[in-house]
Tab-separated table of C-alpha atoms in Angstrom:
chain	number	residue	atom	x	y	z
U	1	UNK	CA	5.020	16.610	8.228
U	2	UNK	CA	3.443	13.268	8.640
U	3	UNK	CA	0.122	13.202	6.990
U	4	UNK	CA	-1.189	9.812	8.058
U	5	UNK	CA	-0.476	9.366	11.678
U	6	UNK	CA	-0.639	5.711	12.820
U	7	UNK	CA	-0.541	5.081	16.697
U	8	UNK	CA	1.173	3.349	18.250
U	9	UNK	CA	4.033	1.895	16.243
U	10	UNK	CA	4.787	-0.880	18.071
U	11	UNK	CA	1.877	-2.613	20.006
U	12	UNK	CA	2.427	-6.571	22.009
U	13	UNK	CA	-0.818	-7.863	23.129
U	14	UNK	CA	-1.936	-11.097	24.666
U	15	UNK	CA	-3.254	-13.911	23.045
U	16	UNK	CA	-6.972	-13.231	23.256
U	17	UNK	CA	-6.888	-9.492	24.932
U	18	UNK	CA	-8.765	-7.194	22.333
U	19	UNK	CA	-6.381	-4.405	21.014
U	20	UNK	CA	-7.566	-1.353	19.013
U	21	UNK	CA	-5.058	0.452	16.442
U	22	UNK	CA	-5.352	3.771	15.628
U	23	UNK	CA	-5.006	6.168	12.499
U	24	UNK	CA	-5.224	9.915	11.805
U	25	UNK	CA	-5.211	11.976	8.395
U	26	UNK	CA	-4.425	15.585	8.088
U	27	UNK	CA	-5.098	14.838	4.399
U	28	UNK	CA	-9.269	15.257	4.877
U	29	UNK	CA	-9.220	12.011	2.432
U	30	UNK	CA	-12.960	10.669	2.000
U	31	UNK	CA	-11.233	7.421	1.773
U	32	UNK	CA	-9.546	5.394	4.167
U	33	UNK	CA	-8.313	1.594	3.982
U	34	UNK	CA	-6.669	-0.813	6.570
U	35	UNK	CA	-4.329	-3.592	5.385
U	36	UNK	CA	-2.348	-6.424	6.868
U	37	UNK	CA	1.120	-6.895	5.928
U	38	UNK	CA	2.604	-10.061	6.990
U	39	UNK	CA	6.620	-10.480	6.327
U	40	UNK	CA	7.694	-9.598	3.051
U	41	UNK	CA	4.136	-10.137	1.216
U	42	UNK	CA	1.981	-7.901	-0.471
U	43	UNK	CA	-0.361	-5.683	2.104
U	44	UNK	CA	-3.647	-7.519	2.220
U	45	UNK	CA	-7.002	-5.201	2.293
U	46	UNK	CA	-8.824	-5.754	5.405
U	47	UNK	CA	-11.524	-2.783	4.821
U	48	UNK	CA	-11.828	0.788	3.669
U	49	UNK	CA	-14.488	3.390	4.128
U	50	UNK	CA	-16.000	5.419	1.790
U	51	UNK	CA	-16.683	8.494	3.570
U	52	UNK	CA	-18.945	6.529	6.042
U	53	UNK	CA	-19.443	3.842	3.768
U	54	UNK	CA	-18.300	0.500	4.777
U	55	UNK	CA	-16.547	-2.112	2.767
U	56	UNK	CA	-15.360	-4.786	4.039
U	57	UNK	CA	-13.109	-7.596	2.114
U	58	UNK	CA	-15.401	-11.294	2.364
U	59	UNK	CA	-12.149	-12.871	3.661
U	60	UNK	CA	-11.844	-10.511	6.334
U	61	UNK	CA	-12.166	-12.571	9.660
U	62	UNK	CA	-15.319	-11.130	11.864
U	63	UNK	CA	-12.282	-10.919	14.519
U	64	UNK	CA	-11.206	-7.852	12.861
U	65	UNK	CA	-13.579	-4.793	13.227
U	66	UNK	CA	-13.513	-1.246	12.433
U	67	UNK	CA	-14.905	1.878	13.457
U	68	UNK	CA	-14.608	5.326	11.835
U	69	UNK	CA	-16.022	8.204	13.744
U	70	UNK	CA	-15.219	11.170	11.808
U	71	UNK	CA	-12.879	11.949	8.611
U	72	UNK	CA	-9.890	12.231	10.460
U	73	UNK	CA	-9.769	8.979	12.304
U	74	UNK	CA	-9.939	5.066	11.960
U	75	UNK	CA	-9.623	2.369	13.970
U	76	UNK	CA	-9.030	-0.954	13.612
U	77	UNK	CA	-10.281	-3.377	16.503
U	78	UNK	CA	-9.206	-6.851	16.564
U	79	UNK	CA	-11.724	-9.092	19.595
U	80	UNK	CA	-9.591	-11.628	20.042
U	81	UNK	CA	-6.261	-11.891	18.612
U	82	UNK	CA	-4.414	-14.986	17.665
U	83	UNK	CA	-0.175	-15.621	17.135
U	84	UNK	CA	-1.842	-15.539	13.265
U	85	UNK	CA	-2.305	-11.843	14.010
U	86	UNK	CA	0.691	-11.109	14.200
U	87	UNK	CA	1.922	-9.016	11.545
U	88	UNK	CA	1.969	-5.125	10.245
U	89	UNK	CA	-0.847	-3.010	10.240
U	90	UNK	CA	-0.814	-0.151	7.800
U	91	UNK	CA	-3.708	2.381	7.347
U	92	UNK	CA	-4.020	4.717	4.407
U	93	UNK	CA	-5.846	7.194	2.685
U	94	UNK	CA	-6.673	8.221	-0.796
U	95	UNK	CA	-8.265	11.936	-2.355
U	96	UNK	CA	-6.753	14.411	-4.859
U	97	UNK	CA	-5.067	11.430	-7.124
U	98	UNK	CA	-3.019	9.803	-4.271
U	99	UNK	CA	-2.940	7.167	-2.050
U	100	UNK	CA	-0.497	7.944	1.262
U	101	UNK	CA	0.119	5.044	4.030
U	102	UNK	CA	0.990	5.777	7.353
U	103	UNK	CA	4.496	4.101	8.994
U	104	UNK	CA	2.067	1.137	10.040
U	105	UNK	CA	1.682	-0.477	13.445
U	106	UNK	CA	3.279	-3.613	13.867
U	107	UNK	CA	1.522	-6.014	16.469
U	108	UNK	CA	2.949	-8.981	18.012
U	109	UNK	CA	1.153	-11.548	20.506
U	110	UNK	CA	2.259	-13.267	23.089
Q	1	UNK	CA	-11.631	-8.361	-11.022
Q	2	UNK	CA	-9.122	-6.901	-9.891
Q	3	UNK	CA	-4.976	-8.412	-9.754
Q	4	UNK	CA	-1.993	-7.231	-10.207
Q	5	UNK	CA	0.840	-9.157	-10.811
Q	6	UNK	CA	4.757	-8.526	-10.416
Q	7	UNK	CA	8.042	-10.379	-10.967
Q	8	UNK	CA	9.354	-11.401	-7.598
Q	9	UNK	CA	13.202	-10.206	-7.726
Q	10	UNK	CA	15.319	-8.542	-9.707
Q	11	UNK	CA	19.426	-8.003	-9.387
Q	12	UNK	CA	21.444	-5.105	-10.789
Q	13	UNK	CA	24.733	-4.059	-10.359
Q	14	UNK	CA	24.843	0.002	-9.060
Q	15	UNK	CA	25.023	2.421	-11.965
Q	16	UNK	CA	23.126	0.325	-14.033
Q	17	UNK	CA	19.492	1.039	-14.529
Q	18	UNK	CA	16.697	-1.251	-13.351
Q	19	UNK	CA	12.851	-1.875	-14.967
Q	20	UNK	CA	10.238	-3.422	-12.807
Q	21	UNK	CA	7.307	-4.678	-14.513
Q	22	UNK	CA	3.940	-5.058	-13.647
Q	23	UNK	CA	0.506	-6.028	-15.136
Q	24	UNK	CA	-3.258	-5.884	-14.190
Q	25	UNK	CA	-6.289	-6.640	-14.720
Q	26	UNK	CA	-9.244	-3.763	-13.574
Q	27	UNK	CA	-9.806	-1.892	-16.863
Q	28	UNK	CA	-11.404	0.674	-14.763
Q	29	UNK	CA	-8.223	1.122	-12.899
Q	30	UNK	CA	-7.339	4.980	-12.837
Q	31	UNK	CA	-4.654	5.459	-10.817
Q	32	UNK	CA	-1.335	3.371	-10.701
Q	33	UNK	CA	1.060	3.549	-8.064
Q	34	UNK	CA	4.845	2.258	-7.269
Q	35	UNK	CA	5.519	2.089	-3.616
Q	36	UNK	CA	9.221	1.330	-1.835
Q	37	UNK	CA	9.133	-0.649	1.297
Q	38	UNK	CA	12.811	-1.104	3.108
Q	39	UNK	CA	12.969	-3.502	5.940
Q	40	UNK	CA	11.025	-3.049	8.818
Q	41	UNK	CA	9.254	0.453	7.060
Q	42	UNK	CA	6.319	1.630	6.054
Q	43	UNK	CA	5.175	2.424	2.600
Q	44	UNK	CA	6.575	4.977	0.926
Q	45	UNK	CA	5.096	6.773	-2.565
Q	46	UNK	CA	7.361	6.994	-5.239
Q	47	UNK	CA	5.593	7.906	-8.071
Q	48	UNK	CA	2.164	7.518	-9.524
Q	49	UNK	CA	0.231	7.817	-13.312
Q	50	UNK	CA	-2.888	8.834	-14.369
Q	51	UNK	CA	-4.518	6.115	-16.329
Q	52	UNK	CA	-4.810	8.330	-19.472
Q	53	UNK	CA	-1.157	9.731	-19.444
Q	54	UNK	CA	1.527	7.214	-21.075
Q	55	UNK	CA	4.786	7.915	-19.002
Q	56	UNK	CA	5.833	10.169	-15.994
Q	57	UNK	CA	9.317	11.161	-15.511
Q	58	UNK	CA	10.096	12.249	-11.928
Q	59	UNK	CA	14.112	12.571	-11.967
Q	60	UNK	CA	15.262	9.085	-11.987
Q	61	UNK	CA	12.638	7.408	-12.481
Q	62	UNK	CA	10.400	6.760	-15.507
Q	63	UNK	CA	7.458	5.535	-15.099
Q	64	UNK	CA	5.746	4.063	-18.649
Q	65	UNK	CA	1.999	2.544	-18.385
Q	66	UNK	CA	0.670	0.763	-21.744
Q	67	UNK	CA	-2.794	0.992	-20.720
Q	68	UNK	CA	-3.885	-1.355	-23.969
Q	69	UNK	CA	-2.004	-4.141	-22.586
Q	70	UNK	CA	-2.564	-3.142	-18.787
Q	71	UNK	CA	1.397	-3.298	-18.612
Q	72	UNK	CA	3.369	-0.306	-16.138
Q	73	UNK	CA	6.379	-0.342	-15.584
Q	74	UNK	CA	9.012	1.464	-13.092
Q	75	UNK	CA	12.874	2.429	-14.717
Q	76	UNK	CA	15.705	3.494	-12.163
Q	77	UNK	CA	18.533	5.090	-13.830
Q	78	UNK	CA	21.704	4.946	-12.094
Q	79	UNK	CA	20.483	2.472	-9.558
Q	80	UNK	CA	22.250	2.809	-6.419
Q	81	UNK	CA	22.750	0.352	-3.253
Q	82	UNK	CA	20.361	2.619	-1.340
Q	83	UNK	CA	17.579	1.732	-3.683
Q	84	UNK	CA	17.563	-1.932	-2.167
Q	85	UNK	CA	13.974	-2.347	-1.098
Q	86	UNK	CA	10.963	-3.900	-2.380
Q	87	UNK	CA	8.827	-2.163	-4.863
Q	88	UNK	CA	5.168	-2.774	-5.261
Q	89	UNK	CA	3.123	-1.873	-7.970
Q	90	UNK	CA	-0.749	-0.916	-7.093
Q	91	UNK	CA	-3.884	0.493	-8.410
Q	92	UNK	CA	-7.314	2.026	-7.706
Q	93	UNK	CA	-9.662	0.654	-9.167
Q	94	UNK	CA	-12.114	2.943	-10.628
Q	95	UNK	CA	-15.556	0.166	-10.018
Q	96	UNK	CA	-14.865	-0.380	-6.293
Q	97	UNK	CA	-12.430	2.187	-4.768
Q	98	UNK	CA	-9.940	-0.075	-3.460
Q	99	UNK	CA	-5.948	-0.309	-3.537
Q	100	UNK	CA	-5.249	-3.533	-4.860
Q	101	UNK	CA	-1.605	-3.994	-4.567
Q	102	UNK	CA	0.858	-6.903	-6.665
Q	103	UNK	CA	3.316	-8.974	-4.768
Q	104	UNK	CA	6.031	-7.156	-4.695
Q	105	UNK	CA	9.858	-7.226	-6.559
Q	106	UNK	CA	12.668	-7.454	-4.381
Q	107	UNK	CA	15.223	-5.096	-5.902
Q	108	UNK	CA	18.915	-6.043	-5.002
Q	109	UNK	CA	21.618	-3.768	-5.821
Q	110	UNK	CA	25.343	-5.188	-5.892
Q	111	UNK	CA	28.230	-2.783	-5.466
């Protein structure tokens, strides 16, 4: 049973037109991170929460938001989006000694 | 700070067994992962080590973590074609909380 729930898994947006991804846990993780994965590189940490707690990374473009309403969810909000945006978004959680990803979203913009 | 650091590819024939290194630098790190990634997938857990245990054995794969030299390392036995996917090594670090993944090592498999 899928544990980290990442919706949807395929998103096209226009150039400019904000899009918000979404993630869910099952896990009840205190911990939750988003990352961007462009081809075949490493997943790059965009933010994670802390419970509440905010972190965000200090080369994480103020294009990319994030919101996190309750344990369960997390979304990632990007204002404007650029072709540069394109790429996969992965969400993931960490508690009880592991870290689980979800299958990731991957954007494209047209 | 934090970075971890991987070899970018690595070629084996299938049958033969395969070692993927990695090294970091957080000595607060307390968790260390290895992911699998096949094209076009998500992340998937393979394995991971506490940061006070020195190896893990999960069927076939080994997993050996020197924490003195901040050296861990994945072993394959029997590697088969199916196995073809890029492997990334990762850890939490114990300061800040975050999943700082390396690079990545392409793993190629020839029949």
């Amino acid at each position: 049973d899928a544990m980290v729930i990442q919706n949807p898994r395929y998103q096209v947006t226009q150039f400019g037109k904000p899009v918000t991804l979404s993630c869910s846990q099952t896990l009840n993780h205190n911990v939750m991170y988003w990352y961007q994965q462009k081809s075949s590189q490493a997943p790059k940490l965009l933010f994670h929460y802390y419970d509440k707690d905010f972190n965000n990374e200090a080369d994480t473009p103020d294009n990319f938001q994030s919101r996190r309403p309750n344990t369960s969810f997390c979304f990632l909000d990007i204002r404007s989006p650029g072709l540069g945006d394109a790429a996969m978004y992965l969400c993931a959680t960490s508690g009880d000694r592991r870290a689980f990803f979800g299958q990731g979203t991957r954007l494209t913009v047209v | 700070g934090e970075d971890v650091e991987q070899s970018l590819f690595l070629s084996v024939r299938e049958g033969d067994s395969s070692v993927i290194n990695c090294t970091y630098t957080d000595s607060s790190s307390t968790y260390l992962y290895w992911y699998k990634q096949e094209p076009g997938a998500g992340l998937q857990l393979l394995t991971y080590i506490f940061s006070n245990m020195d190896m893990k054995q999960d069927q076939r794969l080994t997993v050996l973590l020197n924490k003195k030299d901040k050296h861990l390392s994945l072993r394959i036995a029997d590697t088969q074609t199916g196995d073809s996917a890029i492997y990334f090594c990762a850890e939490i670090s114990g300061n800040t909380g975050k999943l700082i993944f390396g690079q990545g090592t392409t793993l190629q498999v020839k029949p």
